[in-house]
Coordinates of C-alpha atoms in Angstrom, one line a residue:
X1 CA 90.9 16.5 163.2
X2 CA 91.0 20.1 164.9
X3 CA 92.5 21.4 167.8
X4 CA 90.1 23.5 170.2
X5 CA 89.8 27.1 170.3
X6 CA 88.4 29.3 172.8
X7 CA 84.6 29.2 172.2
X8 CA 83.7 31.3 175.4
X9 CA 80.4 33.5 174.7
X10 CA 81.3 36.8 173.5
X11 CA 80.8 39.6 176.1
X12 CA 78.5 42.5 175.6
X13 CA 80.2 44.6 173.0
X14 CA 81.3 48.3 174.0
X15 CA 80.9 47.4 177.8
X16 CA 83.8 49.5 179.7
X17 CA 84.5 48.9 183.3
X18 CA 87.1 50.7 185.6
X19 CA 88.3 49.1 188.7
X20 CA 89.9 51.6 191.0
X21 CA 91.1 52.0 194.6
X22 CA 92.6 48.7 195.0
X23 CA 95.6 46.5 193.9
X24 CA 96.4 45.3 190.7
X25 CA 98.4 42.0 190.2
X26 CA 100.2 43.1 187.0
X27 CA 103.7 42.8 185.6
X28 CA 103.0 46.0 184.0
X29 CA 103.2 48.1 187.0
X30 CA 103.7 46.8 190.7
X31 CA 102.0 49.7 192.2
X32 CA 98.9 49.6 190.0
X33 CA 95.7 50.4 191.7
X34 CA 93.5 50.4 188.7
X35 CA 92.5 48.7 185.7
X36 CA 90.3 49.6 182.7
X37 CA 88.4 46.7 180.9
X38 CA 87.0 47.3 177.4
X39 CA 84.9 44.5 176.4
X40 CA 86.8 41.2 176.5
X41 CA 90.4 43.0 176.9
X42 CA 92.3 44.7 179.6
X43 CA 92.7 48.1 178.1
X44 CA 94.9 50.0 180.8
X45 CA 96.6 49.5 184.0
X46 CA 98.1 52.1 186.1
X47 CA 97.6 54.6 189.1
X48 CA 94.8 56.2 191.1
X49 CA 95.6 59.6 190.0
X50 CA 95.5 58.5 186.2
X51 CA 92.1 56.5 186.7
X52 CA 90.6 59.8 187.8
X53 CA 91.5 61.4 184.7
X54 CA 90.0 58.4 182.8
X55 CA 87.0 57.9 184.3
X56 CA 83.8 59.3 182.6
X57 CA 80.0 58.6 182.8
X58 CA 79.9 56.1 179.9
X59 CA 81.8 53.6 182.3
X60 CA 80.7 51.4 184.9
X61 CA 83.3 52.4 187.7
X62 CA 83.8 49.8 190.6
X63 CA 85.6 50.9 193.8
X64 CA 87.3 47.9 195.1
X65 CA 87.8 49.3 198.6
X66 CA 91.5 47.9 198.7
X67 CA 90.7 44.5 197.1
X68 CA 93.1 42.5 194.8
X69 CA 92.6 42.1 191.2
X70 CA 94.5 39.2 189.8
X71 CA 94.6 37.1 186.9
X72 CA 91.7 34.2 187.2
X73 CA 92.8 30.7 188.3
X74 CA 93.0 27.7 185.9
X75 CA 92.6 24.3 187.4
X76 CA 95.1 22.0 185.4
X77 CA 93.2 19.0 186.4
X78 CA 89.4 18.5 187.3
X79 CA 86.6 16.0 186.9
X80 CA 83.5 18.2 186.3
X81 CA 80.8 15.5 186.7
X82 CA 82.5 13.6 189.5
X83 CA 83.0 16.9 191.5
X84 CA 79.3 17.6 191.2
X85 CA 78.2 14.2 192.3
X86 CA 80.5 14.4 195.2
X87 CA 79.0 17.7 196.3
X88 CA 75.7 16.2 196.0
X89 CA 76.4 12.9 197.5
X90 CA 77.1 11.5 201.1
X91 CA 80.1 13.3 202.4
X92 CA 82.3 10.8 204.3
X93 CA 85.7 13.1 204.8
X94 CA 85.0 13.1 208.5
X95 CA 84.2 9.6 209.2
X96 CA 86.8 7.9 211.6
X97 CA 85.6 4.3 211.6
X98 CA 83.6 1.5 209.8
X99 CA 80.9 2.0 212.6
X100 CA 80.5 5.7 211.7
X101 CA 80.6 4.8 208.0
X102 CA 77.6 2.4 208.3
X103 CA 75.9 4.9 210.5
X104 CA 76.1 7.5 207.9
X105 CA 74.7 5.4 205.2
X106 CA 71.8 4.3 207.4
X107 CA 71.1 7.8 208.0
X108 CA 70.9 8.8 204.4
X109 CA 67.3 8.8 202.8
X110 CA 66.3 8.5 199.3
X111 CA 65.7 6.3 196.3
X112 CA 68.2 4.9 193.9
X113 CA 71.8 4.3 194.2
X114 CA 73.3 5.5 197.3
X115 CA 76.5 7.5 196.3
X116 CA 79.0 8.9 198.9
X117 CA 82.5 10.2 198.6
X118 CA 85.8 10.9 200.7
X119 CA 86.3 7.9 202.9
X120 CA 89.9 7.6 204.2
X121 CA 90.8 4.4 206.2
X122 CA 94.2 5.9 206.8
X123 CA 92.9 8.3 209.4
X124 CA 91.1 5.5 211.2
X125 CA 92.3 4.0 214.3
X126 CA 91.1 0.7 213.1
X127 CA 91.4 0.7 209.2
X128 CA 89.1 -2.5 208.9
X129 CA 86.4 -1.7 206.4
X130 CA 82.7 -2.7 206.5
X131 CA 81.7 -5.9 204.5
X132 CA 79.5 -5.7 201.4
X133 CA 76.7 -7.4 203.4
X134 CA 76.8 -4.8 206.3
X135 CA 76.7 -1.9 203.6
X136 CA 73.6 -3.7 202.0
X137 CA 71.7 -4.0 205.4
X138 CA 72.7 -0.4 206.5
X139 CA 71.3 1.0 203.1
X140 CA 68.1 -1.1 203.3
X141 CA 68.6 -2.6 200.1
X142 CA 69.8 0.3 198.0
X143 CA 73.0 -0.5 195.8
X144 CA 75.5 1.4 197.6
X145 CA 78.8 2.9 195.8
X146 CA 81.3 5.1 198.3
X147 CA 84.2 6.6 196.4
X148 CA 87.6 6.7 198.5
X149 CA 88.9 10.0 198.6
X150 CA 91.5 9.4 195.8
X151 CA 88.7 8.1 193.5
X152 CA 90.9 5.0 192.7
X153 CA 88.8 2.5 194.8
X154 CA 85.4 2.5 196.3
X155 CA 83.4 0.5 198.8
X156 CA 80.1 -1.2 197.0
X157 CA 77.2 -3.2 198.5
X158 CA 76.4 -6.8 197.4
X159 CA 73.5 -5.6 195.4
X160 CA 75.6 -3.3 193.4
X161 CA 78.3 -5.7 192.9
X162 CA 75.6 -8.0 191.5
X163 CA 74.2 -5.4 189.1
X164 CA 77.9 -4.6 187.9
X165 CA 78.4 -8.0 187.2
X166 CA 81.7 -7.8 189.3
X167 CA 82.5 -11.7 189.7
X168 CA 85.7 -12.6 188.2
X169 CA 86.6 -9.0 187.3
X170 CA 90.5 -7.9 188.5
X171 CA 90.2 -5.9 191.6
X172 CA 87.1 -7.8 193.0
X173 CA 87.5 -9.9 196.0
X174 CA 84.9 -11.1 198.8
X175 CA 85.3 -7.6 200.5
X176 CA 83.5 -4.6 200.0
X177 CA 86.4 -2.7 198.3
X178 CA 87.0 -2.7 194.6
X179 CA 89.9 -1.7 192.9
X180 CA 91.1 -1.6 189.2
X181 CA 88.6 -3.0 186.5
X182 CA 86.1 -3.9 189.1
X183 CA 86.2 -0.4 190.5
X184 CA 85.4 0.9 186.8
X185 CA 82.5 -1.3 186.2
X186 CA 80.9 -0.6 189.9
X187 CA 81.5 3.1 189.3
X188 CA 80.0 3.1 185.6
X189 CA 76.8 0.9 187.2
X190 CA 76.4 3.4 189.8
X191 CA 76.4 6.6 187.7
X192 CA 74.0 5.4 185.2
X193 CA 72.3 8.9 185.5
X194 CA 69.9 10.6 182.8
X195 CA 71.5 13.5 180.8
X196 CA 69.5 16.1 182.7
X197 CA 71.1 14.8 186.2
X198 CA 74.6 15.0 184.6
X199 CA 74.4 18.5 183.4
X200 CA 72.9 19.5 186.9
X201 CA 76.0 18.0 188.5
X202 CA 78.3 19.5 186.1
X203 CA 76.7 22.9 186.5
X204 CA 77.2 22.3 190.4
X205 CA 80.7 22.1 189.8
X206 CA 81.0 25.1 187.4
X207 CA 79.3 27.3 189.7
X208 CA 81.4 26.3 192.8
X209 CA 84.6 27.0 190.5
X210 CA 83.5 30.3 189.5
X211 CA 82.7 31.3 193.1
X212 CA 86.4 30.5 193.9
X213 CA 88.0 32.4 191.2
X214 CA 88.4 29.9 188.4
X215 CA 88.4 30.9 184.7
X216 CA 89.3 27.7 183.3
X217 CA 89.2 24.0 183.9
X218 CA 91.1 21.2 182.4
X219 CA 88.4 18.4 182.1
X220 CA 90.1 15.0 182.2
X221 CA 87.7 12.7 180.5
X222 CA 88.3 9.1 180.0
X223 CA 86.6 5.9 179.0
X224 CA 86.9 4.5 182.4
X225 CA 85.5 7.5 184.3
X226 CA 82.5 8.7 182.4
X227 CA 82.8 8.0 178.6
X228 CA 82.4 9.9 175.6
X229 CA 78.9 11.3 176.4
X230 CA 80.4 12.7 179.6
X231 CA 83.2 14.3 177.5
X232 CA 80.7 15.9 175.1
X233 CA 78.5 17.3 177.9
X234 CA 81.7 19.1 179.6
X235 CA 82.8 20.4 176.4
X236 CA 79.6 21.8 175.2
X237 CA 79.4 24.5 178.1
X238 CA 82.0 26.3 175.8
X239 CA 79.2 26.8 173.4
X240 CA 76.0 26.8 175.7
X241 CA 75.7 30.5 176.0
X242 CA 76.1 30.2 179.7
X243 CA 78.6 32.5 181.8
X244 CA 80.8 29.6 183.2
X245 CA 84.6 28.8 183.0
X246 CA 86.1 27.7 180.0
X247 CA 86.5 24.0 179.5
X248 CA 90.0 22.8 178.3
X249 CA 89.0 19.1 177.5
X250 CA 91.3 16.2 177.5
X251 CA 90.5 12.5 176.7
X252 CA 92.5 9.8 178.0
X253 CA 92.5 7.0 175.6
X254 CA 95.4 4.8 174.3
X255 CA 96.5 5.3 170.5
X256 CA 98.7 2.8 168.7
X257 CA 99.4 4.6 165.8
X258 CA 99.2 8.0 164.1
X259 CA 96.2 6.7 162.1
X260 CA 94.6 5.4 165.1
X261 CA 95.1 8.5 167.1
X262 CA 93.6 10.6 164.3
X263 CA 90.5 8.2 163.9
X264 CA 90.1 8.4 167.6
X265 CA 89.9 12.0 167.6
X266 CA 87.3 12.2 164.6
X267 CA 85.3 9.7 166.4
X268 CA 84.9 11.8 169.6
X269 CA 82.7 14.1 168.0
X270 CA 84.2 17.1 169.9
X271 CA 87.7 19.2 169.8
X272 CA 90.0 18.3 172.6
X273 CA 93.3 19.4 173.5
X274 CA 95.1 16.2 173.3
X275 CA 95.1 12.5 174.1
X276 CA 96.4 12.9 177.7
X277 CA 95.2 13.4 181.3
X278 CA 93.7 10.3 183.0
X279 CA 95.2 7.8 180.6
X280 CA 96.5 5.6 183.5
X281 CA 99.8 4.2 183.7
X282 CA 99.2 3.4 187.3
X283 CA 97.0 4.2 190.1
X284 CA 97.0 5.8 193.6
X285 CA 99.1 5.6 196.6
X286 CA 96.0 5.8 199.0
X287 CA 94.4 2.8 197.3
X288 CA 97.9 1.0 196.9
X289 CA 97.4 1.0 193.1
X290 CA 100.5 3.2 192.2
X291 CA 103.1 1.2 190.7
X292 CA 106.2 1.1 193.2
X293 CA 109.6 -0.2 192.7
X294 CA 109.4 -1.8 195.9
X295 CA 106.5 -2.8 198.2
X296 CA 104.2 -0.8 200.2
X297 CA 105.5 -0.2 203.8
X298 CA 101.9 -1.1 205.3
X299 CA 101.3 -4.1 202.8
X300 CA 103.7 -6.6 202.5
X301 CA 104.3 -8.0 198.8
X302 CA 102.1 -5.3 197.0
X303 CA 103.6 -3.1 194.8
X304 CA 100.8 -1.5 193.0
X305 CA 99.5 -2.0 189.4
X306 CA 101.0 -1.1 186.1
X307 CA 98.1 -0.8 183.6
X308 CA 100.2 0.3 180.3
X309 CA 103.6 -1.3 179.3
X310 CA 106.4 1.2 178.5
X311 CA 105.9 0.0 174.8
X312 CA 102.0 1.0 174.5
X313 CA 102.9 4.2 176.1
X314 CA 105.6 5.1 173.8
X315 CA 103.6 4.2 170.9
X316 CA 101.0 6.5 172.1
X317 CA 103.3 9.3 172.6
X318 CA 104.9 8.7 169.2
X319 CA 101.5 8.6 167.7
X320 CA 100.6 12.1 169.3
X321 CA 104.0 13.8 168.3
X322 CA 103.2 12.7 164.8
X323 CA 100.0 14.6 165.1
X324 CA 101.5 17.5 166.7
X325 CA 99.2 17.3 169.6
X326 CA 99.7 16.7 173.3
X327 CA 99.8 13.1 174.7
X328 CA 100.3 12.1 178.4
X329 CA 99.4 9.9 181.3
X330 CA 98.3 9.8 184.9
X331 CA 101.3 8.5 186.6
X332 CA 102.3 8.7 190.4
X333 CA 104.6 5.7 191.6
X334 CA 108.2 5.4 190.6
X335 CA 107.8 2.3 188.8
X336 CA 104.9 3.9 186.8
X337 CA 107.2 6.8 186.1
X338 CA 110.1 4.7 185.1
X339 CA 107.6 3.0 182.5
X340 CA 106.7 6.7 181.3
X341 CA 110.2 7.8 180.9
X342 CA 111.2 4.7 179.0
X343 CA 108.1 5.5 176.6
X344 CA 109.5 9.0 176.1
X345 CA 112.9 7.5 175.1
X346 CA 111.1 4.8 172.9
X347 CA 108.8 7.6 171.4
X348 CA 112.1 9.7 170.7
X349 CA 113.9 6.9 168.9
X350 CA 110.9 6.7 166.5
X351 CA 110.0 10.0 165.7
X352 CA 112.9 12.2 166.8
X353 CA 113.4 14.0 170.3
X354 CA 112.6 17.5 168.7
X355 CA 109.0 16.4 167.8
X356 CA 108.6 15.0 171.3
X357 CA 109.6 18.4 172.7
X358 CA 107.4 20.4 170.3
X359 CA 104.2 18.3 171.0
X360 CA 104.4 19.7 174.6
X361 CA 103.4 16.2 176.5
X362 CA 102.0 16.4 179.9
X363 CA 102.2 13.9 182.8
X364 CA 99.6 14.1 185.5
X365 CA 100.6 13.9 189.3
X366 CA 104.2 12.7 189.2
X367 CA 104.4 12.1 193.0
X368 CA 107.4 10.1 193.3
X369 CA 110.3 11.2 191.2
X370 CA 114.1 11.1 191.8
X371 CA 116.6 13.4 190.4
X372 CA 117.5 11.4 187.5
X373 CA 113.6 11.5 186.6
X374 CA 113.2 15.0 186.8
X375 CA 116.0 15.5 184.4
X376 CA 114.5 13.1 182.0
X377 CA 111.3 15.3 182.2
X378 CA 113.2 18.2 181.6
X379 CA 114.9 17.0 178.6
X380 CA 111.9 16.4 176.8
X381 CA 110.0 19.3 177.9
X382 CA 107.2 17.4 179.5
X383 CA 104.9 19.5 181.7
X384 CA 104.2 18.2 185.0
X385 CA 100.4 18.8 186.2
X386 CA 100.9 18.7 190.0
X387 CA 98.1 18.9 193.0
X388 CA 99.7 20.6 196.0
X389 CA 97.0 19.8 198.3
X390 CA 97.8 16.3 197.9
X391 CA 100.8 16.9 200.0
X392 CA 98.8 19.2 202.4
X393 CA 96.3 16.3 203.0
X394 CA 98.7 13.3 203.1
X395 CA 102.3 14.6 203.5
X396 CA 102.7 15.3 207.0
X397 CA 104.1 13.3 209.9
X398 CA 102.6 9.9 210.2
X399 CA 100.3 10.9 207.2
X400 CA 98.8 8.5 204.7
X401 CA 102.1 8.9 202.4
X402 CA 104.6 7.9 205.3
X403 CA 102.1 5.1 206.3
X404 CA 102.1 3.7 202.8
X405 CA 105.9 4.4 201.7
X406 CA 107.9 5.3 205.0
X407 CA 111.0 7.2 204.4
X408 CA 110.3 7.2 200.8
X409 CA 107.5 9.8 201.3
X410 CA 110.1 12.3 202.3
X411 CA 110.9 13.7 198.6
X412 CA 107.6 13.2 197.0
X413 CA 105.8 15.9 195.0
X414 CA 109.4 17.7 194.4
X415 CA 108.0 21.1 193.1
X416 CA 111.1 23.1 193.9
X417 CA 113.2 20.3 192.0
X418 CA 110.9 20.6 189.1
X419 CA 111.6 24.3 189.0
X420 CA 115.3 24.1 189.4
X421 CA 115.4 21.8 186.5
X422 CA 113.3 23.5 184.3
X423 CA 110.4 21.1 184.2
X424 CA 107.4 23.2 183.1
X425 CA 104.7 22.7 186.0
X426 CA 101.1 23.7 186.6
X427 CA 98.9 22.9 189.3
X428 CA 95.2 21.7 189.7
X429 CA 92.9 20.3 192.4
X430 CA 92.0 16.8 190.7
X431 CA 88.6 17.9 192.1
X432 CA 86.7 16.0 193.7
X433 CA 89.9 14.4 195.2
X434 CA 90.7 17.8 196.6
X435 CA 88.5 21.0 196.6
X436 CA 88.5 23.9 194.4
X437 CA 90.0 26.1 196.4
X438 CA 92.8 27.7 195.0
X439 CA 94.5 29.9 197.4
X440 CA 94.7 26.8 199.9
X441 CA 96.6 25.1 196.9
X442 CA 99.0 28.2 196.7
X443 CA 99.5 28.0 200.5
X444 CA 100.1 24.2 200.1
X445 CA 103.1 24.9 197.8
X446 CA 104.6 27.5 200.4
X447 CA 104.1 24.6 203.4
X448 CA 105.4 21.7 201.5
X449 CA 106.3 18.9 204.3
X450 CA 109.7 19.0 202.9
X451 CA 111.2 22.3 203.1
X452 CA 113.5 21.6 200.5
X453 CA 110.8 21.3 197.9
X454 CA 108.7 24.4 198.8
X455 CA 108.3 27.2 196.4
X456 CA 107.7 31.1 196.5
X457 CA 104.2 32.3 196.7
X458 CA 104.8 34.1 193.0
X459 CA 106.0 30.9 191.5
X460 CA 103.0 29.0 193.1
X461 CA 100.5 31.7 192.0
X462 CA 102.1 31.7 188.4
X463 CA 101.7 27.8 188.5
X464 CA 98.0 28.1 189.2
X465 CA 97.2 30.8 186.6
X466 CA 99.3 31.6 183.4
X467 CA 101.0 28.3 183.6
X468 CA 97.9 26.7 183.4
X469 CA 96.9 28.2 179.7
X470 CA 100.6 27.3 178.8
X471 CA 100.3 23.6 179.7
X472 CA 97.2 23.5 177.6
X473 CA 98.7 25.0 174.6
X474 CA 96.1 27.9 174.9
X475 CA 95.9 29.9 171.5
X476 CA 96.5 33.3 173.2
X477 CA 100.0 33.5 174.5
X478 CA 98.7 36.6 176.6
X479 CA 96.2 34.7 178.7
X480 CA 96.8 34.6 182.3
X481 CA 98.4 38.0 182.9
X482 CA 96.7 41.6 183.4
X483 CA 98.5 44.0 181.0
X484 CA 96.9 45.8 178.2
X485 CA 96.0 43.8 175.4
X486 CA 95.4 40.7 177.3
X487 CA 92.2 38.8 177.8
X488 CA 90.2 40.3 180.8
X489 CA 89.9 37.0 182.7
X490 CA 90.5 37.8 186.3
X491 CA 89.1 37.5 189.8
X492 CA 88.8 40.2 192.6
X493 CA 89.8 39.0 196.0
X494 CA 89.1 40.4 199.6
X495 CA 92.3 40.3 201.4
X496 CA 93.4 40.8 205.0
X497 CA 97.0 42.1 203.8
X498 CA 99.0 42.0 201.0
X499 CA 102.6 41.1 200.9
X500 CA 105.8 39.8 198.7
X501 CA 107.0 36.5 199.9
X502 CA 110.8 35.7 199.3
X503 CA 112.0 32.3 198.6
X504 CA 115.0 32.3 201.1
X505 CA 113.8 30.5 204.2
X506 CA 116.7 31.9 206.1
X507 CA 115.5 35.4 206.0
X508 CA 111.8 36.9 206.8
X509 CA 109.3 35.1 204.6
X510 CA 107.1 38.1 204.1
X511 CA 107.7 41.5 203.3
X512 CA 105.3 44.4 202.7
X513 CA 108.2 46.8 201.4
X514 CA 107.2 48.2 198.1
X515 CA 110.5 48.6 197.0
X516 CA 110.8 45.0 195.9
X517 CA 108.8 46.3 193.0
X518 CA 106.9 42.7 192.9
X519 CA 103.5 42.3 192.6
X520 CA 101.8 41.8 196.0
X521 CA 99.8 39.0 196.7
X522 CA 97.7 38.0 199.6
X523 CA 99.3 36.9 202.9
X524 CA 98.7 33.4 203.3
X525 CA 100.5 32.6 206.4
X526 CA 97.3 33.8 208.3
X527 CA 95.5 30.6 207.5
X528 CA 92.5 32.2 206.3
X529 CA 91.8 32.2 202.4
X530 CA 90.8 35.6 200.6
X531 CA 87.1 35.9 199.6
X532 CA 86.2 35.8 195.9
X533 CA 84.1 39.1 195.2
X534 CA 84.1 38.6 191.3
X535 CA 85.1 36.4 188.7
X536 CA 85.2 37.7 184.9
X537 CA 86.3 35.4 181.9
X538 CA 86.9 37.4 178.8
X539 CA 85.1 40.5 180.0
X540 CA 81.9 38.3 181.2
X541 CA 80.9 38.1 184.5
X542 CA 80.9 34.6 186.0
X543 CA 80.1 35.5 189.4
X544 CA 79.9 38.5 191.7
X545 CA 79.4 38.8 195.3
X546 CA 76.6 41.7 196.4
X547 CA 79.6 43.0 198.4
X548 CA 81.5 44.1 195.3
X549 CA 79.0 46.9 194.3
X550 CA 77.7 47.5 197.8

């Protein structure tokens, strides 16, 4: 058994690049305008005057023209293949009725399974879904698999249901929507694709990430998503010799004992950072599969699904703790979190609280958490890997969360409460559920629907950068910052204005006053995201806009 180490291709040795005439986000000097990169390392940050004395003909000198250099983003929860498939499939995010959906299916040409992503009936005036036979007819007999926006349920045609053998599986009814076991079987049937296609989809996702300033992605692989083969393909990018973001792979499969966990890891054939990620304790709010203490407000009697018992989850955490690796779960509803917290107690009783804390376990999403739950997460040093754009998409008044949960939606995604209690928190997209747009994700933290749960721009930015490395227990403690000796992993952004945001909502939210001695970040209250000009990982250029060197 091994724990993964960085295997990003080595940069060209001896390359020295001086970036100047911009702004550098660094704790070393809040007024820094220049940065020197030597190979894979940040060698120096400082002033424009000092840059003039350093510059010589042996260096590549890049004039930033006022652009911002900042640590590269880390997406703490992503699905590489699913992101690529979603990008290349039928886009259903703008659909507002069953009729529109059927028309989109009918207009889609091609052979083989018809794949689509992004429909959300909570935005439709009439949430009635099309029948499986209607999908079959609209597609002209092609098998149809249309993933809901949350990727926890889908619409399938009758031919795909037959091919996947859905009859009798949990989550399959006479309608077109499939959940739970039926959803897993349908998805696996629909994405029986050759390896070359899977690699092309992954490359598409990696390119999208690099073009948006990401230097690393935590891949949340699991048996019910793409299987071991998909995990191996994703992890192999770290040694493929291509300039792409680093993959931080996780495997979401249940272990019942230390011995079984060790065997599981050995059988994977690839090093992972832990048995964590999308090992589902429950499902999603949108598909009404997240486990709740009381029923869904818009579906009488439904309380979601609990996929693992507290005893099973506790055995898993104990096994991972004994091996000294990360364990963790996908958990969204309050009843799901109750099971996860009980699992922590059971595991601590078996192996000791200190071992639990030392392992650095992580829970994904954790959207419905009360004050007691927050304190328990802090006690066991569990990292919460959250997705701010969930709140931006569904937390608004009369939005999907309120439809599903009523007043219970108000305290969802309690970012400020996590921070106040000392819960480690990192952020991601859960792509393809929300897009790979990091600044929009930072903005979502600042504009949380619940003012009490908003956090500062600095806290949100750190949660999207340095905290992502820490959450993955990355081997280099300097990752995620731009100081001398740190890895040269950063992105350059064309920004309209740089500001300091203060956390106190009673005073002006933004300031350009340099006396704050806080590194400046883009002004996100404009509603416009900064544009990425370059992404660099360990000194290797992953993406460059023609505008950078023009």
